[in-house]
PDB file of N, CA, C and O in Angstrom:
ATOM      1  N   UNK A   6     -23.587  -8.527   7.245  1.00 65.00           N
ATOM      2  CA  UNK A   6     -22.626  -7.753   6.487  1.00 65.00           C
ATOM      3  C   UNK A   6     -21.696  -7.019   7.451  1.00 65.00           C
ATOM      4  O   UNK A   6     -22.119  -6.480   8.450  1.00 65.00           O
ATOM      5  N   UNK A   7     -20.431  -7.016   7.098  1.00 73.00           N
ATOM      6  CA  UNK A   7     -19.432  -6.388   7.957  1.00 73.00           C
ATOM      7  C   UNK A   7     -19.456  -4.873   7.777  1.00 73.00           C
ATOM      8  O   UNK A   7     -19.628  -4.360   6.679  1.00 73.00           O
ATOM      9  N   UNK A   8     -19.262  -4.177   8.889  1.00 88.00           N
ATOM     10  CA  UNK A   8     -19.209  -2.723   8.842  1.00 88.00           C
ATOM     11  C   UNK A   8     -17.857  -2.238   8.380  1.00 88.00           C
ATOM     12  O   UNK A   8     -16.907  -3.018   8.249  1.00 88.00           O
ATOM     13  N   UNK A   9     -17.735  -0.931   8.142  1.00 90.00           N
ATOM     14  CA  UNK A   9     -16.461  -0.369   7.658  1.00 90.00           C
ATOM     15  C   UNK A   9     -15.289  -0.624   8.602  1.00 90.00           C
ATOM     16  O   UNK A   9     -14.184  -0.924   8.148  1.00 90.00           O
ATOM     17  N   UNK A  10     -15.532  -0.518   9.897  1.00 91.00           N
ATOM     18  CA  UNK A  10     -14.421  -0.756  10.846  1.00 91.00           C
ATOM     19  C   UNK A  10     -13.954  -2.201  10.791  1.00 91.00           C
ATOM     20  O   UNK A  10     -12.757  -2.479  10.855  1.00 91.00           O
ATOM     21  N   UNK A  11     -14.898  -3.112  10.696  1.00 93.00           N
ATOM     22  CA  UNK A  11     -14.548  -4.532  10.650  1.00 93.00           C
ATOM     23  C   UNK A  11     -13.778  -4.850   9.363  1.00 93.00           C
ATOM     24  O   UNK A  11     -12.803  -5.601   9.386  1.00 93.00           O
ATOM     25  N   UNK A  12     -14.206  -4.273   8.255  1.00 91.00           N
ATOM     26  CA  UNK A  12     -13.491  -4.477   6.993  1.00 91.00           C
ATOM     27  C   UNK A  12     -12.085  -3.892   7.054  1.00 91.00           C
ATOM     28  O   UNK A  12     -11.129  -4.500   6.568  1.00 91.00           O
ATOM     29  N   UNK A  13     -11.967  -2.718   7.665  1.00 89.00           N
ATOM     30  CA  UNK A  13     -10.649  -2.095   7.807  1.00 89.00           C
ATOM     31  C   UNK A  13      -9.735  -2.981   8.652  1.00 89.00           C
ATOM     32  O   UNK A  13      -8.568  -3.197   8.311  1.00 89.00           O
ATOM     33  N   UNK A  14     -10.252  -3.486   9.756  1.00 92.00           N
ATOM     34  CA  UNK A  14      -9.421  -4.331  10.633  1.00 92.00           C
ATOM     35  C   UNK A  14      -8.996  -5.612   9.936  1.00 92.00           C
ATOM     36  O   UNK A  14      -7.871  -6.076  10.115  1.00 92.00           O
ATOM     37  N   UNK A  15      -9.896  -6.188   9.153  1.00 92.00           N
ATOM     38  CA  UNK A  15      -9.533  -7.394   8.398  1.00 92.00           C
ATOM     39  C   UNK A  15      -8.408  -7.096   7.413  1.00 92.00           C
ATOM     40  O   UNK A  15      -7.432  -7.846   7.310  1.00 92.00           O
ATOM     41  N   UNK A  16      -8.554  -5.998   6.657  1.00 88.00           N
ATOM     42  CA  UNK A  16      -7.534  -5.619   5.681  1.00 88.00           C
ATOM     43  C   UNK A  16      -6.215  -5.292   6.382  1.00 88.00           C
ATOM     44  O   UNK A  16      -5.143  -5.670   5.908  1.00 88.00           O
ATOM     45  N   UNK A  17      -6.295  -4.618   7.520  1.00 86.00           N
ATOM     46  CA  UNK A  17      -5.098  -4.261   8.272  1.00 86.00           C
ATOM     47  C   UNK A  17      -4.390  -5.506   8.795  1.00 86.00           C
ATOM     48  O   UNK A  17      -3.164  -5.619   8.694  1.00 86.00           O
ATOM     49  N   UNK A  18      -5.142  -6.438   9.328  1.00 89.00           N
ATOM     50  CA  UNK A  18      -4.547  -7.686   9.816  1.00 89.00           C
ATOM     51  C   UNK A  18      -3.896  -8.456   8.675  1.00 89.00           C
ATOM     52  O   UNK A  18      -2.814  -9.024   8.829  1.00 89.00           O
ATOM     53  N   UNK A  19      -4.578  -8.479   7.525  1.00 91.00           N
ATOM     54  CA  UNK A  19      -4.023  -9.181   6.372  1.00 91.00           C
ATOM     55  C   UNK A  19      -2.712  -8.524   5.944  1.00 91.00           C
ATOM     56  O   UNK A  19      -1.710  -9.203   5.700  1.00 91.00           O
ATOM     57  N   UNK A  20      -2.708  -7.197   5.850  1.00 85.00           N
ATOM     58  CA  UNK A  20      -1.511  -6.477   5.407  1.00 85.00           C
ATOM     59  C   UNK A  20      -0.362  -6.643   6.400  1.00 85.00           C
ATOM     60  O   UNK A  20       0.789  -6.786   6.002  1.00 85.00           O
ATOM     61  N   UNK A  21      -0.671  -6.630   7.685  1.00 85.00           N
ATOM     62  CA  UNK A  21       0.387  -6.799   8.688  1.00 85.00           C
ATOM     63  C   UNK A  21       0.982  -8.201   8.657  1.00 85.00           C
ATOM     64  O   UNK A  21       2.097  -8.409   9.096  1.00 85.00           O
ATOM     65  N   UNK A  22       0.247  -9.147   8.125  1.00 88.00           N
ATOM     66  CA  UNK A  22       0.749 -10.518   8.010  1.00 88.00           C
ATOM     67  C   UNK A  22       1.672 -10.732   6.824  1.00 88.00           C
ATOM     68  O   UNK A  22       2.310 -11.776   6.716  1.00 88.00           O
ATOM     69  N   UNK A  23       1.745  -9.761   5.936  1.00 89.00           N
ATOM     70  CA  UNK A  23       2.616  -9.891   4.769  1.00 89.00           C
ATOM     71  C   UNK A  23       4.084  -9.723   5.160  1.00 89.00           C
ATOM     72  O   UNK A  23       4.393  -9.041   6.131  1.00 89.00           O
ATOM     73  N   UNK A  24       4.945 -10.327   4.376  1.00 90.00           N
ATOM     74  CA  UNK A  24       6.377 -10.140   4.606  1.00 90.00           C
ATOM     75  C   UNK A  24       6.754  -8.704   4.248  1.00 90.00           C
ATOM     76  O   UNK A  24       5.991  -7.977   3.616  1.00 90.00           O
ATOM     77  N   UNK A  25       7.937  -8.320   4.642  1.00 91.00           N
ATOM     78  CA  UNK A  25       8.416  -6.960   4.396  1.00 91.00           C
ATOM     79  C   UNK A  25       8.402  -6.631   2.904  1.00 91.00           C
ATOM     80  O   UNK A  25       7.926  -5.570   2.483  1.00 91.00           O
ATOM     81  N   UNK A  26       8.906  -7.542   2.070  1.00 92.00           N
ATOM     82  CA  UNK A  26       8.960  -7.321   0.631  1.00 92.00           C
ATOM     83  C   UNK A  26       7.561  -7.279   0.025  1.00 92.00           C
ATOM     84  O   UNK A  26       7.242  -6.397  -0.769  1.00 92.00           O
ATOM     85  N   UNK A  27       6.726  -8.222   0.406  1.00 93.00           N
ATOM     86  CA  UNK A  27       5.365  -8.251  -0.151  1.00 93.00           C
ATOM     87  C   UNK A  27       4.566  -7.018   0.242  1.00 93.00           C
ATOM     88  O   UNK A  27       3.787  -6.491  -0.544  1.00 93.00           O
ATOM     89  N   UNK A  28       4.748  -6.552   1.465  1.00 92.00           N
ATOM     90  CA  UNK A  28       4.055  -5.348   1.911  1.00 92.00           C
ATOM     91  C   UNK A  28       4.506  -4.145   1.092  1.00 92.00           C
ATOM     92  O   UNK A  28       3.689  -3.345   0.654  1.00 92.00           O
ATOM     93  N   UNK A  29       5.794  -4.035   0.853  1.00 93.00           N
ATOM     94  CA  UNK A  29       6.322  -2.921   0.071  1.00 93.00           C
ATOM     95  C   UNK A  29       5.818  -2.988  -1.369  1.00 93.00           C
ATOM     96  O   UNK A  29       5.414  -1.969  -1.939  1.00 93.00           O
ATOM     97  N   UNK A  30       5.821  -4.172  -1.956  1.00 94.00           N
ATOM     98  CA  UNK A  30       5.333  -4.320  -3.331  1.00 94.00           C
ATOM     99  C   UNK A  30       3.835  -4.040  -3.427  1.00 94.00           C
ATOM    100  O   UNK A  30       3.372  -3.412  -4.383  1.00 94.00           O
ATOM    101  N   UNK A  31       3.077  -4.499  -2.439  1.00 93.00           N
ATOM    102  CA  UNK A  31       1.637  -4.228  -2.415  1.00 93.00           C
ATOM    103  C   UNK A  31       1.383  -2.729  -2.320  1.00 93.00           C
ATOM    104  O   UNK A  31       0.556  -2.170  -3.055  1.00 93.00           O
ATOM    105  N   UNK A  32       2.113  -2.058  -1.458  1.00 93.00           N
ATOM    106  CA  UNK A  32       1.961  -0.617  -1.305  1.00 93.00           C
ATOM    107  C   UNK A  32       2.312   0.106  -2.608  1.00 93.00           C
ATOM    108  O   UNK A  32       1.591   1.012  -3.037  1.00 93.00           O
ATOM    109  N   UNK A  33       3.394  -0.293  -3.233  1.00 95.00           N
ATOM    110  CA  UNK A  33       3.777   0.317  -4.505  1.00 95.00           C
ATOM    111  C   UNK A  33       2.725   0.121  -5.584  1.00 95.00           C
ATOM    112  O   UNK A  33       2.429   1.043  -6.352  1.00 95.00           O
ATOM    113  N   UNK A  34       2.128  -1.069  -5.630  1.00 95.00           N
ATOM    114  CA  UNK A  34       1.082  -1.333  -6.618  1.00 95.00           C
ATOM    115  C   UNK A  34      -0.164  -0.496  -6.354  1.00 95.00           C
ATOM    116  O   UNK A  34      -0.774   0.044  -7.286  1.00 95.00           O
ATOM    117  N   UNK A  35      -0.540  -0.361  -5.092  1.00 94.00           N
ATOM    118  CA  UNK A  35      -1.718   0.444  -4.743  1.00 94.00           C
ATOM    119  C   UNK A  35      -1.478   1.912  -5.082  1.00 94.00           C
ATOM    120  O   UNK A  35      -2.357   2.581  -5.640  1.00 94.00           O
ATOM    121  N   UNK A  36      -0.299   2.407  -4.771  1.00 95.00           N
ATOM    122  CA  UNK A  36       0.016   3.808  -5.071  1.00 95.00           C
ATOM    123  C   UNK A  36       0.024   4.034  -6.585  1.00 95.00           C
ATOM    124  O   UNK A  36      -0.545   5.024  -7.073  1.00 95.00           O
ATOM    125  N   UNK A  37       0.622   3.131  -7.334  1.00 96.00           N
ATOM    126  CA  UNK A  37       0.653   3.261  -8.787  1.00 96.00           C
ATOM    127  C   UNK A  37      -0.758   3.288  -9.362  1.00 96.00           C
ATOM    128  O   UNK A  37      -1.098   4.150 -10.175  1.00 96.00           O
ATOM    129  N   UNK A  38      -1.594   2.352  -8.935  1.00 96.00           N
ATOM    130  CA  UNK A  38      -2.970   2.300  -9.430  1.00 96.00           C
ATOM    131  C   UNK A  38      -3.754   3.545  -9.042  1.00 96.00           C
ATOM    132  O   UNK A  38      -4.539   4.074  -9.848  1.00 96.00           O
ATOM    133  N   UNK A  39      -3.529   4.040  -7.848  1.00 95.00           N
ATOM    134  CA  UNK A  39      -4.243   5.232  -7.383  1.00 95.00           C
ATOM    135  C   UNK A  39      -3.856   6.463  -8.190  1.00 95.00           C
ATOM    136  O   UNK A  39      -4.724   7.240  -8.612  1.00 95.00           O
ATOM    137  N   UNK A  40      -2.561   6.651  -8.414  1.00 95.00           N
ATOM    138  CA  UNK A  40      -2.111   7.808  -9.177  1.00 95.00           C
ATOM    139  C   UNK A  40      -2.583   7.712 -10.623  1.00 95.00           C
ATOM    140  O   UNK A  40      -3.011   8.709 -11.213  1.00 95.00           O
ATOM    141  N   UNK A  41      -2.565   6.514 -11.188  1.00 94.00           N
ATOM    142  CA  UNK A  41      -3.081   6.334 -12.547  1.00 94.00           C
ATOM    143  C   UNK A  41      -4.571   6.650 -12.615  1.00 94.00           C
ATOM    144  O   UNK A  41      -5.035   7.300 -13.558  1.00 94.00           O
ATOM    145  N   UNK A  42      -5.331   6.195 -11.622  1.00 95.00           N
ATOM    146  CA  UNK A  42      -6.777   6.443 -11.604  1.00 95.00           C
ATOM    147  C   UNK A  42      -7.079   7.935 -11.518  1.00 95.00           C
ATOM    148  O   UNK A  42      -7.962   8.436 -12.224  1.00 95.00           O
ATOM    149  N   UNK A  43      -6.354   8.641 -10.686  1.00 94.00           N
ATOM    150  CA  UNK A  43      -6.560  10.090 -10.578  1.00 94.00           C
ATOM    151  C   UNK A  43      -6.169  10.772 -11.882  1.00 94.00           C
ATOM    152  O   UNK A  43      -6.868  11.681 -12.353  1.00 94.00           O
ATOM    153  N   UNK A  44      -5.097  10.332 -12.489  1.00 93.00           N
ATOM    154  CA  UNK A  44      -4.682  10.904 -13.770  1.00 93.00           C
ATOM    155  C   UNK A  44      -5.719  10.688 -14.856  1.00 93.00           C
ATOM    156  O   UNK A  44      -6.025  11.599 -15.629  1.00 93.00           O
ATOM    157  N   UNK A  45      -6.289   9.501 -14.901  1.00 92.00           N
ATOM    158  CA  UNK A  45      -7.332   9.218 -15.886  1.00 92.00           C
ATOM    159  C   UNK A  45      -8.572  10.064 -15.607  1.00 92.00           C
ATOM    160  O   UNK A  45      -9.183  10.620 -16.527  1.00 92.00           O
ATOM    161  N   UNK A  46      -8.936  10.183 -14.339  1.00 94.00           N
ATOM    162  CA  UNK A  46     -10.107  10.984 -13.974  1.00 94.00           C
ATOM    163  C   UNK A  46      -9.921  12.454 -14.343  1.00 94.00           C
ATOM    164  O   UNK A  46     -10.884  13.124 -14.714  1.00 94.00           O
ATOM    165  N   UNK A  47      -8.702  12.941 -14.254  1.00 92.00           N
ATOM    166  CA  UNK A  47      -8.426  14.340 -14.584  1.00 92.00           C
ATOM    167  C   UNK A  47      -8.075  14.536 -16.056  1.00 92.00           C
ATOM    168  O   UNK A  47      -7.880  15.672 -16.497  1.00 92.00           O
ATOM    169  N   UNK A  48      -7.959  13.455 -16.788  1.00 88.00           N
ATOM    170  CA  UNK A  48      -7.636  13.551 -18.205  1.00 88.00           C
ATOM    171  C   UNK A  48      -6.187  13.865 -18.476  1.00 88.00           C
ATOM    172  O   UNK A  48      -5.851  14.408 -19.520  1.00 88.00           O
ATOM    173  N   UNK A  49      -5.320  13.526 -17.561  1.00 86.00           N
ATOM    174  CA  UNK A  49      -3.891  13.805 -17.731  1.00 86.00           C
ATOM    175  C   UNK A  49      -3.129  12.500 -17.960  1.00 86.00           C
ATOM    176  O   UNK A  49      -3.551  11.435 -17.533  1.00 86.00           O
ATOM    177  N   UNK A  50      -2.013  12.600 -18.643  1.00 85.00           N
ATOM    178  CA  UNK A  50      -1.157  11.438 -18.855  1.00 85.00           C
ATOM    179  C   UNK A  50      -0.155  11.366 -17.712  1.00 85.00           C
ATOM    180  O   UNK A  50       0.798  12.153 -17.649  1.00 85.00           O
ATOM    181  N   UNK A  51      -0.373  10.445 -16.794  1.00 86.00           N
ATOM    182  CA  UNK A  51       0.467  10.376 -15.594  1.00 86.00           C
ATOM    183  C   UNK A  51       1.161   9.024 -15.448  1.00 86.00           C
ATOM    184  O   UNK A  51       1.534   8.643 -14.353  1.00 86.00           O
ATOM    185  N   UNK A  52       1.365   8.327 -16.544  1.00 90.00           N
ATOM    186  CA  UNK A  52       1.927   6.978 -16.468  1.00 90.00           C
ATOM    187  C   UNK A  52       3.318   6.977 -15.836  1.00 90.00           C
ATOM    188  O   UNK A  52       3.589   6.210 -14.913  1.00 90.00           O
ATOM    189  N   UNK A  53       4.191   7.839 -16.313  1.00 92.00           N
ATOM    190  CA  UNK A  53       5.565   7.874 -15.789  1.00 92.00           C
ATOM    191  C   UNK A  53       5.555   8.302 -14.323  1.00 92.00           C
ATOM    192  O   UNK A  53       6.241   7.698 -13.481  1.00 92.00           O
ATOM    193  N   UNK A  54       4.761   9.306 -14.002  1.00 93.00           N
ATOM    194  CA  UNK A  54       4.690   9.775 -12.624  1.00 93.00           C
ATOM    195  C   UNK A  54       4.127   8.696 -11.709  1.00 93.00           C
ATOM    196  O   UNK A  54       4.585   8.532 -10.578  1.00 93.00           O
ATOM    197  N   UNK A  55       3.125   7.961 -12.182  1.00 94.00           N
ATOM    198  CA  UNK A  55       2.507   6.919 -11.370  1.00 94.00           C
ATOM    199  C   UNK A  55       3.495   5.796 -11.073  1.00 94.00           C
ATOM    200  O   UNK A  55       3.606   5.345  -9.927  1.00 94.00           O
ATOM    201  N   UNK A  56       4.204   5.362 -12.086  1.00 94.00           N
ATOM    202  CA  UNK A  56       5.177   4.278 -11.884  1.00 94.00           C
ATOM    203  C   UNK A  56       6.312   4.750 -10.979  1.00 94.00           C
ATOM    204  O   UNK A  56       6.738   4.027 -10.070  1.00 94.00           O
ATOM    205  N   UNK A  57       6.778   5.972 -11.202  1.00 95.00           N
ATOM    206  CA  UNK A  57       7.839   6.509 -10.357  1.00 95.00           C
ATOM    207  C   UNK A  57       7.394   6.599  -8.902  1.00 95.00           C
ATOM    208  O   UNK A  57       8.131   6.199  -7.993  1.00 95.00           O
ATOM    209  N   UNK A  58       6.203   7.112  -8.681  1.00 95.00           N
ATOM    210  CA  UNK A  58       5.672   7.225  -7.312  1.00 95.00           C
ATOM    211  C   UNK A  58       5.536   5.845  -6.676  1.00 95.00           C
ATOM    212  O   UNK A  58       5.862   5.660  -5.503  1.00 95.00           O
ATOM    213  N   UNK A  59       5.057   4.859  -7.428  1.00 95.00           N
ATOM    214  CA  UNK A  59       4.922   3.508  -6.895  1.00 95.00           C
ATOM    215  C   UNK A  59       6.255   2.894  -6.507  1.00 95.00           C
ATOM    216  O   UNK A  59       6.389   2.276  -5.448  1.00 95.00           O
ATOM    217  N   UNK A  60       7.253   3.084  -7.353  1.00 97.00           N
ATOM    218  CA  UNK A  60       8.589   2.533  -7.065  1.00 97.00           C
ATOM    219  C   UNK A  60       9.191   3.204  -5.835  1.00 97.00           C
ATOM    220  O   UNK A  60       9.753   2.543  -4.952  1.00 97.00           O
ATOM    221  N   UNK A  61       9.061   4.523  -5.764  1.00 96.00           N
ATOM    222  CA  UNK A  61       9.617   5.252  -4.620  1.00 96.00           C
ATOM    223  C   UNK A  61       8.919   4.831  -3.325  1.00 96.00           C
ATOM    224  O   UNK A  61       9.576   4.587  -2.302  1.00 96.00           O
ATOM    225  N   UNK A  62       7.597   4.735  -3.350  1.00 94.00           N
ATOM    226  CA  UNK A  62       6.867   4.335  -2.144  1.00 94.00           C
ATOM    227  C   UNK A  62       7.230   2.911  -1.723  1.00 94.00           C
ATOM    228  O   UNK A  62       7.389   2.624  -0.536  1.00 94.00           O
ATOM    229  N   UNK A  63       7.359   2.017  -2.688  1.00 95.00           N
ATOM    230  CA  UNK A  63       7.746   0.637  -2.366  1.00 95.00           C
ATOM    231  C   UNK A  63       9.128   0.612  -1.720  1.00 95.00           C
ATOM    232  O   UNK A  63       9.348  -0.079  -0.719  1.00 95.00           O
ATOM    233  N   UNK A  64      10.057   1.379  -2.273  1.00 96.00           N
ATOM    234  CA  UNK A  64      11.409   1.421  -1.708  1.00 96.00           C
ATOM    235  C   UNK A  64      11.396   1.994  -0.297  1.00 96.00           C
ATOM    236  O   UNK A  64      12.072   1.480   0.604  1.00 96.00           O
ATOM    237  N   UNK A  65      10.626   3.057  -0.088  1.00 94.00           N
ATOM    238  CA  UNK A  65      10.556   3.662   1.244  1.00 94.00           C
ATOM    239  C   UNK A  65       9.909   2.714   2.261  1.00 94.00           C
ATOM    240  O   UNK A  65      10.371   2.609   3.399  1.00 94.00           O
ATOM    241  N   UNK A  66       8.854   2.051   1.860  1.00 92.00           N
ATOM    242  CA  UNK A  66       8.200   1.122   2.775  1.00 92.00           C
ATOM    243  C   UNK A  66       9.099  -0.077   3.067  1.00 92.00           C
ATOM    244  O   UNK A  66       9.102  -0.602   4.174  1.00 92.00           O
ATOM    245  N   UNK A  67       9.866  -0.528   2.076  1.00 93.00           N
ATOM    246  CA  UNK A  67      10.796  -1.623   2.330  1.00 93.00           C
ATOM    247  C   UNK A  67      11.907  -1.179   3.271  1.00 93.00           C
ATOM    248  O   UNK A  67      12.258  -1.880   4.219  1.00 93.00           O
ATOM    249  N   UNK A  68      12.459  -0.010   3.030  1.00 93.00           N
ATOM    250  CA  UNK A  68      13.556   0.501   3.852  1.00 93.00           C
ATOM    251  C   UNK A  68      13.095   0.803   5.265  1.00 93.00           C
ATOM    252  O   UNK A  68      13.816   0.569   6.226  1.00 93.00           O
ATOM    253  N   UNK A  69      11.870   1.330   5.378  1.00 89.00           N
ATOM    254  CA  UNK A  69      11.362   1.710   6.692  1.00 89.00           C
ATOM    255  C   UNK A  69      10.819   0.554   7.500  1.00 89.00           C
ATOM    256  O   UNK A  69      10.694   0.651   8.716  1.00 89.00           O
ATOM    257  N   UNK A  70      10.489  -0.549   6.857  1.00 78.00           N
ATOM    258  CA  UNK A  70       9.941  -1.735   7.517  1.00 78.00           C
ATOM    259  C   UNK A  70       8.834  -1.346   8.511  1.00 78.00           C
ATOM    260  O   UNK A  70       8.970  -1.521   9.724  1.00 78.00           O
ATOM    261  N   UNK A  71       7.740  -0.823   7.981  1.00 77.00           N
ATOM    262  CA  UNK A  71       6.666  -0.272   8.807  1.00 77.00           C
ATOM    263  C   UNK A  71       5.960  -1.309   9.683  1.00 77.00           C
ATOM    264  O   UNK A  71       5.324  -0.956  10.666  1.00 77.00           O
ATOM    265  N   UNK A  72       6.082  -2.584   9.333  1.00 72.00           N
ATOM    266  CA  UNK A  72       5.418  -3.620  10.134  1.00 72.00           C
ATOM    267  C   UNK A  72       6.297  -4.186  11.238  1.00 72.00           C
ATOM    268  O   UNK A  72       5.880  -5.093  11.953  1.00 72.00           O
ATOM    269  N   UNK A  73       7.504  -3.687  11.355  1.00 72.00           N
ATOM    270  CA  UNK A  73       8.397  -4.185  12.410  1.00 72.00           C
ATOM    271  C   UNK A  73       7.855  -3.789  13.776  1.00 72.00           C
ATOM    272  O   UNK A  73       7.362  -2.688  13.973  1.00 72.00           O
ATOM    273  N   UNK A  74       7.934  -4.720  14.692  1.00 71.00           N
ATOM    274  CA  UNK A  74       7.481  -4.433  16.051  1.00 71.00           C
ATOM    275  C   UNK A  74       8.660  -3.958  16.872  1.00 71.00           C
ATOM    276  O   UNK A  74       9.630  -4.680  17.066  1.00 71.00           O
ATOM    277  N   UNK A  75       8.573  -2.723  17.323  1.00 63.00           N
ATOM    278  CA  UNK A  75       9.629  -2.181  18.161  1.00 63.00           C
ATOM    279  C   UNK A  75       9.393  -2.660  19.580  1.00 63.00           C
ATOM    280  O   UNK A  75       8.347  -2.457  20.136  1.00 63.00           O
ATOM    281  N   UNK A  76      10.361  -3.268  20.114  1.00 50.00           N
ATOM    282  CA  UNK A  76      10.078  -3.690  21.453  1.00 50.00           C
ATOM    283  C   UNK A  76      11.181  -4.366  22.095  1.00 50.00           C
ATOM    284  O   UNK A  76      11.489  -4.719  23.058  1.00 50.00           O
TER     285      UNK A  76
END
């Protein structure tokens, strides 16, 4: 069984292999799901906030191109 560090490195390598657009969309989806999950856990209606946060994060990650290699 793989340890936490090994799982993290696998996920990180996979994410770094994604295109700029796919990485941004993946990030937006994860953020949306996370905010929705916290809202459900707290008993609050956070659908609009979750979608807005996901869209904003996706746009920022696309604009920032976090996987670009500076060099």
